[in-house]
Structures are given as C-alpha cells and as structure tokens.
Tab-separated table of C-alpha atoms in Angstrom:
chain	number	residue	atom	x	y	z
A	1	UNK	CA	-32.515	-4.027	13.804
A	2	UNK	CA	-29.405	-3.702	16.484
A	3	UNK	CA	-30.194	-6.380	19.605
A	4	UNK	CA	-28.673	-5.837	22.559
A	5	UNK	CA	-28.381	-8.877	24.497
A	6	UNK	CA	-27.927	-8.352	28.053
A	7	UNK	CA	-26.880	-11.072	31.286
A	8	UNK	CA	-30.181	-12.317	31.974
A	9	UNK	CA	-31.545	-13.007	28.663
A	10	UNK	CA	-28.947	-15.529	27.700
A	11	UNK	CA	-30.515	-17.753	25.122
A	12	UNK	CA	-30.713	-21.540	25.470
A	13	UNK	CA	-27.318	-23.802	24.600
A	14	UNK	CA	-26.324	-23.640	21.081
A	15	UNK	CA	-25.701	-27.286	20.902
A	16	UNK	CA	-23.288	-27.587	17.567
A	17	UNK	CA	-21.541	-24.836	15.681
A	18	UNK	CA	-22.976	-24.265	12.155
A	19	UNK	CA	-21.015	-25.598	9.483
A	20	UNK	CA	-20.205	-23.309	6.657
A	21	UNK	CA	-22.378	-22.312	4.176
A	22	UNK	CA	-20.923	-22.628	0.429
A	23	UNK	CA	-24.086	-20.580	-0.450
A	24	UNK	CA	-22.690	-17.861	1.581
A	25	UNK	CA	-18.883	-17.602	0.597
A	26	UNK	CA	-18.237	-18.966	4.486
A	27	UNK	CA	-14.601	-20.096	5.486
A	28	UNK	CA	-14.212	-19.454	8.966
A	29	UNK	CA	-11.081	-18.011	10.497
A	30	UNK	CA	-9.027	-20.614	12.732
A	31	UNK	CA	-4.960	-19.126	12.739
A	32	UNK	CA	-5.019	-17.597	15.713
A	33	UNK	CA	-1.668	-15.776	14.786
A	34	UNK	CA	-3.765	-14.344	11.927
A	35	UNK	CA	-6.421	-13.241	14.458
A	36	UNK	CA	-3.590	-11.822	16.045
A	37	UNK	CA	-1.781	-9.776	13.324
A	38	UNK	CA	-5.399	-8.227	11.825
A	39	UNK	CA	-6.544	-7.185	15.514
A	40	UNK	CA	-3.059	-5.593	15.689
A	41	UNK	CA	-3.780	-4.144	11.761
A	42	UNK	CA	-6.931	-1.995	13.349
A	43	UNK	CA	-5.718	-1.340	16.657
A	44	UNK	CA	-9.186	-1.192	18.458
A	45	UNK	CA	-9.198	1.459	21.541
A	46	UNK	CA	-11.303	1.308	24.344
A	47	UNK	CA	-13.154	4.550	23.660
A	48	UNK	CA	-13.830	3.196	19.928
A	49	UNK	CA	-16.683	1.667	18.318
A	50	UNK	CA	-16.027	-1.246	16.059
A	51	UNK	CA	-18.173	-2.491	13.129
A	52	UNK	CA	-17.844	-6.226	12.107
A	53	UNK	CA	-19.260	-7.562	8.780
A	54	UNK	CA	-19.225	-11.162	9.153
A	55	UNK	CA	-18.817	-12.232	12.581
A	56	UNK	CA	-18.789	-15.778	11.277
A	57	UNK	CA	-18.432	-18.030	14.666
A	58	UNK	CA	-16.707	-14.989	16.427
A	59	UNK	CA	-13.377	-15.400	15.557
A	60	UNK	CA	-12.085	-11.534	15.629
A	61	UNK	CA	-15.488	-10.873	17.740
A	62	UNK	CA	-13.935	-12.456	21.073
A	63	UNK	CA	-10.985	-10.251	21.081
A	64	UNK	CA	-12.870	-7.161	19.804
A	65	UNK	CA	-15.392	-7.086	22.569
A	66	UNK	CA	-12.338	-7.419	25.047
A	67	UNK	CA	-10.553	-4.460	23.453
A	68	UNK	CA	-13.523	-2.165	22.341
A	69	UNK	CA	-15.911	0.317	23.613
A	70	UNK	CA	-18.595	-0.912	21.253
A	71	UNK	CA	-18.644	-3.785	19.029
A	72	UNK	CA	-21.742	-3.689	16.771
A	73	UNK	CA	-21.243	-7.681	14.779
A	74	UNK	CA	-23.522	-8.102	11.237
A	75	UNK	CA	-24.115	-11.460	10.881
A	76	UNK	CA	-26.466	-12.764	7.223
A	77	UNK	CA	-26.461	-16.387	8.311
A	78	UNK	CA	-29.450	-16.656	11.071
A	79	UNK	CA	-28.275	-20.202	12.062
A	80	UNK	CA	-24.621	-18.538	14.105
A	81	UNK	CA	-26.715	-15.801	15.552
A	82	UNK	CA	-27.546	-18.034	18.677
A	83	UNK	CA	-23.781	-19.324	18.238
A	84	UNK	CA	-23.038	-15.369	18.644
A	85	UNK	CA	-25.545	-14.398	21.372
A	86	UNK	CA	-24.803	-17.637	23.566
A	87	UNK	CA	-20.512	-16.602	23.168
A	88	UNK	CA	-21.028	-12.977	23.462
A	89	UNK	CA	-24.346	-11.762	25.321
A	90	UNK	CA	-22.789	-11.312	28.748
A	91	UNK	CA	-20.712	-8.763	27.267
A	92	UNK	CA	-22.715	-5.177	27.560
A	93	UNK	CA	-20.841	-3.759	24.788
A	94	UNK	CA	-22.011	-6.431	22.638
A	95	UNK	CA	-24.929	-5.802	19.780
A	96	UNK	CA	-25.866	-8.127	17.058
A	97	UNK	CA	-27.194	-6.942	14.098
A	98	UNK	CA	-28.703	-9.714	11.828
A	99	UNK	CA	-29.236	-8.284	8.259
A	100	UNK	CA	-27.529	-8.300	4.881
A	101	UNK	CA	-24.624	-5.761	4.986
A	102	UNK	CA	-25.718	-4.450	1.472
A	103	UNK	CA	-28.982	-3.574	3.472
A	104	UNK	CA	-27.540	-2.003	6.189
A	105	UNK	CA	-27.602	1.567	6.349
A	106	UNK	CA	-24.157	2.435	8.185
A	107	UNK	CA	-24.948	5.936	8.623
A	108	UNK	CA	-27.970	5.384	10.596
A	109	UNK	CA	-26.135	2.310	12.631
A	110	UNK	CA	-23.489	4.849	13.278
A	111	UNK	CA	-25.176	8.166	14.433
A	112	UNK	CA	-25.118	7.856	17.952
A	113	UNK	CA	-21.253	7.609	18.232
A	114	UNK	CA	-21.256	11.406	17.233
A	115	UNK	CA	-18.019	11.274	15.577
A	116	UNK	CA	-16.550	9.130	12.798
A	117	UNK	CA	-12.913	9.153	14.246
A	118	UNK	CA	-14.148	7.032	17.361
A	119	UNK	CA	-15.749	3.886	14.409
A	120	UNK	CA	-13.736	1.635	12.487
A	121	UNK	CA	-15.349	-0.931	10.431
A	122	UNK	CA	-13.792	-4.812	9.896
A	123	UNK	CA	-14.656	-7.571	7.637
A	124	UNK	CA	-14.097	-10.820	6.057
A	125	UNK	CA	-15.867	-10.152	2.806
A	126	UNK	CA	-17.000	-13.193	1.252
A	127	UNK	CA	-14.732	-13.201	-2.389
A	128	UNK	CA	-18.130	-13.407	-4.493
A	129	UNK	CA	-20.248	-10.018	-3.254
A	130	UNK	CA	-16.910	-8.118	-1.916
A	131	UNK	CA	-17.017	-5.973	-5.028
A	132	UNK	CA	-20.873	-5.251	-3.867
A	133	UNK	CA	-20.089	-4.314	-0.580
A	134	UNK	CA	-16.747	-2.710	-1.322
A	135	UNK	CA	-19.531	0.140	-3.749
A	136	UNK	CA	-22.244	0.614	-0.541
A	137	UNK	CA	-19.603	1.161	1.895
A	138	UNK	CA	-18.555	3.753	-0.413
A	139	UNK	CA	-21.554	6.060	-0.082
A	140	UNK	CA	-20.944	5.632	4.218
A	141	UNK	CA	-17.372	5.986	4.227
A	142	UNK	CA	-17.622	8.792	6.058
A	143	UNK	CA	-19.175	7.091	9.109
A	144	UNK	CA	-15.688	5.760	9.825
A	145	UNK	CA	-11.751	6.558	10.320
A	146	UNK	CA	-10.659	3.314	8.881
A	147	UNK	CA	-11.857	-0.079	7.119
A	148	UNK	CA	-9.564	-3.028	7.162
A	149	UNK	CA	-10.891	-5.785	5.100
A	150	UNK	CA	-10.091	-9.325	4.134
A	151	UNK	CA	-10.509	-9.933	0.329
A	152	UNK	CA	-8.952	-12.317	-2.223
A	153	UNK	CA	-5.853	-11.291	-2.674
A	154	UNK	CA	-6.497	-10.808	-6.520
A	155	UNK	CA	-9.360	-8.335	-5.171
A	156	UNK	CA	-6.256	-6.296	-3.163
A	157	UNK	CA	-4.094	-6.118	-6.352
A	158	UNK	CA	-6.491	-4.706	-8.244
A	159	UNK	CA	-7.806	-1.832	-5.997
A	160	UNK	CA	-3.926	-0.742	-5.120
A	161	UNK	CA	-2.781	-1.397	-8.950
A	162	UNK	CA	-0.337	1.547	-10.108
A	163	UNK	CA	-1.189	3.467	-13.233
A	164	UNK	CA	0.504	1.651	-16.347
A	165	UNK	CA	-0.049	-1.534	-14.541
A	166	UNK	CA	-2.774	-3.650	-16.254
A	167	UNK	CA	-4.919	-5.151	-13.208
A	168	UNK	CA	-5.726	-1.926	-12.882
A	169	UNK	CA	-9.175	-0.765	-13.562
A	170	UNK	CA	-12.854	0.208	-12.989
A	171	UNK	CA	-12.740	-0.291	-9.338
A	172	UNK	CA	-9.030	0.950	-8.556
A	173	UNK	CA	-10.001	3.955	-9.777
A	174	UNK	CA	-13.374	4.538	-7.657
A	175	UNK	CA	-12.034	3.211	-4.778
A	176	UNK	CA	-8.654	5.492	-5.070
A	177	UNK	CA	-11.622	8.487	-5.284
A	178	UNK	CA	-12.911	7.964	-2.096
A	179	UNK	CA	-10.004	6.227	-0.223
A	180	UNK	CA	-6.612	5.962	0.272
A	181	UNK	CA	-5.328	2.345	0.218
A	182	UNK	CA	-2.621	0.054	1.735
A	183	UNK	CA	-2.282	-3.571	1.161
A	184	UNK	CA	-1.051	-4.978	4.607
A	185	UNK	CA	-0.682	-8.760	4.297
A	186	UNK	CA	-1.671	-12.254	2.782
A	187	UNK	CA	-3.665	-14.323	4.128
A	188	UNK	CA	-2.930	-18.289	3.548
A	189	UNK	CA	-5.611	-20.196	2.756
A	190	UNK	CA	-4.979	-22.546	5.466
A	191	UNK	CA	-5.969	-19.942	8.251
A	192	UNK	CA	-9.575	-21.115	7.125
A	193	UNK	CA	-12.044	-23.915	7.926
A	194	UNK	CA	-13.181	-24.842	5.425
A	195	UNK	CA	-9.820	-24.275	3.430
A	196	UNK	CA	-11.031	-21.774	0.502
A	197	UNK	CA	-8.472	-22.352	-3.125
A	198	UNK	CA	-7.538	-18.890	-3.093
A	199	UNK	CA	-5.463	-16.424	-1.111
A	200	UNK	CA	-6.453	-13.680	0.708
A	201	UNK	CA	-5.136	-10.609	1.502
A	202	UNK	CA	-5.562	-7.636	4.552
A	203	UNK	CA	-6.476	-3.820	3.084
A	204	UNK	CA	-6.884	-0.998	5.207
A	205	UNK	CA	-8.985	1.930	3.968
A	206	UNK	CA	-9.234	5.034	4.906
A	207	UNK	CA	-11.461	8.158	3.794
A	208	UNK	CA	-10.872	11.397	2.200
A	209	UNK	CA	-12.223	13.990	0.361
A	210	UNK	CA	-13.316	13.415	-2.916
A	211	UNK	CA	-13.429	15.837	-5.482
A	212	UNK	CA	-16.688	15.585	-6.442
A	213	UNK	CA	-19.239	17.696	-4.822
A	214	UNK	CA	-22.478	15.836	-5.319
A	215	UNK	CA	-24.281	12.229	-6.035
A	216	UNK	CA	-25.095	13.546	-9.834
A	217	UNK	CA	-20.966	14.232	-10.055
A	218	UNK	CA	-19.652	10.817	-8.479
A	219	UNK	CA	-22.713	8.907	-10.639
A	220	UNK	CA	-21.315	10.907	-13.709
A	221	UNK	CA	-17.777	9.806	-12.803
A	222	UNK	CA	-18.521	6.477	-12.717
A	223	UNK	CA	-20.461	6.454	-15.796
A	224	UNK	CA	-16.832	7.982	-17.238
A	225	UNK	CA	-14.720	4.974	-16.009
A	226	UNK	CA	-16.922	2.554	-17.243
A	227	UNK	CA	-16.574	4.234	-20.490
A	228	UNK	CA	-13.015	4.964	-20.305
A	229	UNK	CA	-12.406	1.305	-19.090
A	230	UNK	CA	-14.813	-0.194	-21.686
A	231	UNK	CA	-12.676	-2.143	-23.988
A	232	UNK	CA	-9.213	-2.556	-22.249
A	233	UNK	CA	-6.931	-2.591	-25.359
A	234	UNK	CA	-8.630	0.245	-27.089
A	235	UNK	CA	-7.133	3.699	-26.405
A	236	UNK	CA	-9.230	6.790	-24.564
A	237	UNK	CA	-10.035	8.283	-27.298
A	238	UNK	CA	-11.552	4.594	-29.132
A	239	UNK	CA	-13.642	3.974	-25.508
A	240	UNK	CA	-14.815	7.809	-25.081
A	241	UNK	CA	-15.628	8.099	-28.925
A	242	UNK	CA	-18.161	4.990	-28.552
A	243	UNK	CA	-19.567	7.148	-25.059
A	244	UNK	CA	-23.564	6.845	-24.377
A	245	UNK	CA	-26.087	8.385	-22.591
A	246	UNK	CA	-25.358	11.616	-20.164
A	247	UNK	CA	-21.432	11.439	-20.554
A	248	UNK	CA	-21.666	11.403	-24.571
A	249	UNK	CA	-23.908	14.760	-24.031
A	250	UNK	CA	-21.024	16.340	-22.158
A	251	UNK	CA	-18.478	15.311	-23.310
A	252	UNK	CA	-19.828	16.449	-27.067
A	253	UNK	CA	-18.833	15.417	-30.698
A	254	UNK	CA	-15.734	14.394	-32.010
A	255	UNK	CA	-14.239	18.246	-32.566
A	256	UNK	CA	-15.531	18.584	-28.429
A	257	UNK	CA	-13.390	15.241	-28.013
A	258	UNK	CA	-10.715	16.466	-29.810
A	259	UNK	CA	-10.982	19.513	-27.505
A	260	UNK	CA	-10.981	17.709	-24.171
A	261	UNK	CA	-7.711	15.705	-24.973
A	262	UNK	CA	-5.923	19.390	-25.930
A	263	UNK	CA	-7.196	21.669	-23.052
A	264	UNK	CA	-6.038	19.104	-20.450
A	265	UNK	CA	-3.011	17.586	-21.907
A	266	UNK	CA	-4.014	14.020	-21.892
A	267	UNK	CA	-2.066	11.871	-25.037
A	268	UNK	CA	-5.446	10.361	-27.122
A	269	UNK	CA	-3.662	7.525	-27.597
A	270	UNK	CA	-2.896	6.539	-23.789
A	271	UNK	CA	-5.104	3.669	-22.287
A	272	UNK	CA	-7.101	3.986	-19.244
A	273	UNK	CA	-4.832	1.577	-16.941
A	274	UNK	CA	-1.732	4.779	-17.372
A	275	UNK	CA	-4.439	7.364	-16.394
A	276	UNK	CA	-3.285	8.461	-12.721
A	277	UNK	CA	-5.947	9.665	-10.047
A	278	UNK	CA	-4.857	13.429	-10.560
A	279	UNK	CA	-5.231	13.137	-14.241
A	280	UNK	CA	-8.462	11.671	-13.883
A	281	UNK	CA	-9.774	14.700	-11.654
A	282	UNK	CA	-8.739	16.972	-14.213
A	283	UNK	CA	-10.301	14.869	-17.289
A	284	UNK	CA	-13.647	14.536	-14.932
A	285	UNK	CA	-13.575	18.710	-14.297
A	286	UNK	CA	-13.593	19.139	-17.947
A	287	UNK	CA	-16.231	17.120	-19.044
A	288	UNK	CA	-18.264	18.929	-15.936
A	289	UNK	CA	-17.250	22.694	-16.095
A	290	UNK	CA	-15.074	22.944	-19.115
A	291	UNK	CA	-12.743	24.409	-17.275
A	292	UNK	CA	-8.673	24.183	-18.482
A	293	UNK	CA	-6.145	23.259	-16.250
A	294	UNK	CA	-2.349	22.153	-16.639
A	295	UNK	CA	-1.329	18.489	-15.261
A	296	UNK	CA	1.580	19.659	-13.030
C-alpha cells in the first residue's frame, strides 16, 4: 500500500531515532560526501520518479525529495516509518510505501508514470538478501531506465567479473542477461552507523533486451547456468553431462552433447567462468531451437 502523507496529517513527534536493526542488515548512511557522490551517480531530474529501497532514517530521501518529481521510499522496518513521515510528510511528492521489497510488485507501483525512462530505482541493499532482491528486480527491470545500488563490494565484483576471471559466476551471468553493468565506486565502511566489517561498493544498472523471448526461456536459462556453474573446477562438458530435469531432455544424450559442443564451436573442455555472454546466447539457442550458428 503507497501512503501519501499530506501537510495536515503530520503524525505526532517521533521522539528518538530507531537504532539499527542487526536482524535487518541496517547500517545507516552518515558521510555526507557519500550522500553526495551517489545522488550525483543517479542524477535525479525534476520530471523523474525515483524509487528508494531502504529509506533507512532518510539519508538519500532528504535530497531526493528536493531534486525529484516523485519519490516513492520502501521502508521493511515499521519502527522509522513515523521517523520518515514526521521528516518528509510536508513534502507532496513524498509516498511511503511500508512492505518487504521482495513483495513489492514494481510494475504495478510504477504504472502510473506511463513511461519507464522518467523512473529510476535506488537502494542500499542489505549484504544478506541483496542476491534476493537483485533476482525480483529482474523480472521489473523494465519499469525503470536505471538502478544504482549499494552492495558489498564482493557482491559488485562478482556481477561485473570478466570471462576467464574466477569470481565470476551464476549471477554475473543472469544479471549480464538482463543488464548492462558499471561498478562506480567503494564505499568505506566508515560512511555507516553502525560501522558494518565489510566494504561496499556503488553499481549502476541499466536494462536491455534480453534474448530470450519468454518466462519458460529465461527459467530454462537459468536452469542451464546452474548446471553449467555446478561444480566450478569441472569442465562444461563434466557439469552438462551430470544435467537433470528439463535441460537434460534438451540438451539430449551424450552423442546430442557431443553435438552441441561441435555445431556451436564451444572447446568441451573450457569452464563456465571463460564462457562470454555472446557465447552463452548461442549455447542457450541450441539447446532451444537447435539451430547452428558461428561465434564471430
């Protein structure tokens, strides 16, 4: 449920700030020349909406509601909503949505904007569901032009990871699907109240066309990664041999794997961290449609 707080319904005095929750993941923002550099990072326009996971005690919030059209803040923890609506309910563009983000249905929260160029989304993912959050924002990237997100650093590294380098995995390659990706800058851990004992790090996001045309493909796709990415050390053809379920029936027996590895070119004995994006279309277009194609 979105609440729009207006002038006259301020609510009563918040009389302490809530202290973070470990329960949560909380570690609130405090370096204001952070604040600074990650408001600067998504460049919010008047004419834009802006979607904040985590308003937390309304760090980024104060300058987004100065700078935006719209600024729709998620908040989980119930205790800083009246922290929230007592800082930010004279602002009209303000709206306070108090949910868990993995139950939030962004396309639906997003509709009435009419276009996906005019919403960003920001957050300060806490480090122990970002993974979570990272796979439902996924099926409503297209409800925005941008994300730029704070993760642990070791999170960043592993989404942007370059093929042959071996933090890459599972979730570089989904994410690389659906977005393109650019690590902006660390985060030191003593920007944060409470003072968290890792480093973060600042990712911006941003959608485009996948090349899978339905749900059934990108679930199939995923099932193939998993695979693929099963047993690190082991080669692709080890990890896809050992293949259950829907992507064993496509991909066939060991002649059909045999077959796979010929028609598009792809070296057996390669592991799954070297496999680029491209390649990985063309492995994924096989196992659909058995169609051949040449890696360029």
């Amino acid at each position: 449920m979105v609440t729009k707080y207006s002038k006259n319904r301020r609510p009563t005095n918040v009389s302490r700030k809530p202290y973070a929750k470990k329960s949560l993941g909380q570690n609130f923002l405090v370096d204001q020349n952070c604040i600074n550099k990650i408001i600067s990072a998504l460049d919010p326009k008047a004419d834009e909406t802006i979607v904040e996971i985590g308003s937390g005690r309304g760090a980024l919030t104060q300058m987004l509601v100065k700078m935006s059209g719209k600024v729709i803040a998620i908040e989980i923890d119930r205790e800083l909503g009246p922290l929230l609506r007592e800082e930010f309910s004279a602002n009209e563009n303000f709206f306070l949505v108090e949910k868990d983000a993995l139950e939030v249905d962004f396309r639906a929260l997003t509709a009435v904007q009419g276009s996906a160029r005019k919403t960003k989304l920001i957050a300060n993912l806490p480090y122990y569901i970002s993974t979570a959050i990272l796979q439902h924002l996924i099926q409503y990237r297209n409800s925005f032009s941008e994300l730029v997100l704070m993760l642990q650093k070791e999170v960043v590294e592993r989404i942007t990871a370059e093929p042959g380098n071996k933090q890459r995995g599972f979730l570089t390659v989904v994410i690389e699907n659906y977005f393109s990706t650019e690590k902006l800058f660390e985060v030191s851990p003593r920007s944060f109240k409470p003072v968290p004992k890792v480093t973060s790090a600042i990712i911006r996001l941003r959608p485009k066309k996948s090349f899978l045309s339905s749900r059934t493909e990108e679930d199939l796709f995923r099932e193939l990664i998993s695979v693929a990415f099963g047993q690190k050390r082991k080669t692709l053809q080890n990890n896809l041999k050992n293949a259950t379920g829907k992507i064993a029936e496509l991909i066939g027996d060991r002649e059909a794997l045999d077959a796979l590895f010929i028609k598009t070119g792809t070296d057996p004995r390669r592991r799954a961290e070297s496999v680029t994006g491209d390649e990985w279309m063309i492995l994924m277009d096989y196992v659909l449609r058995k169609t051949v194609q040449v890696i360029k």
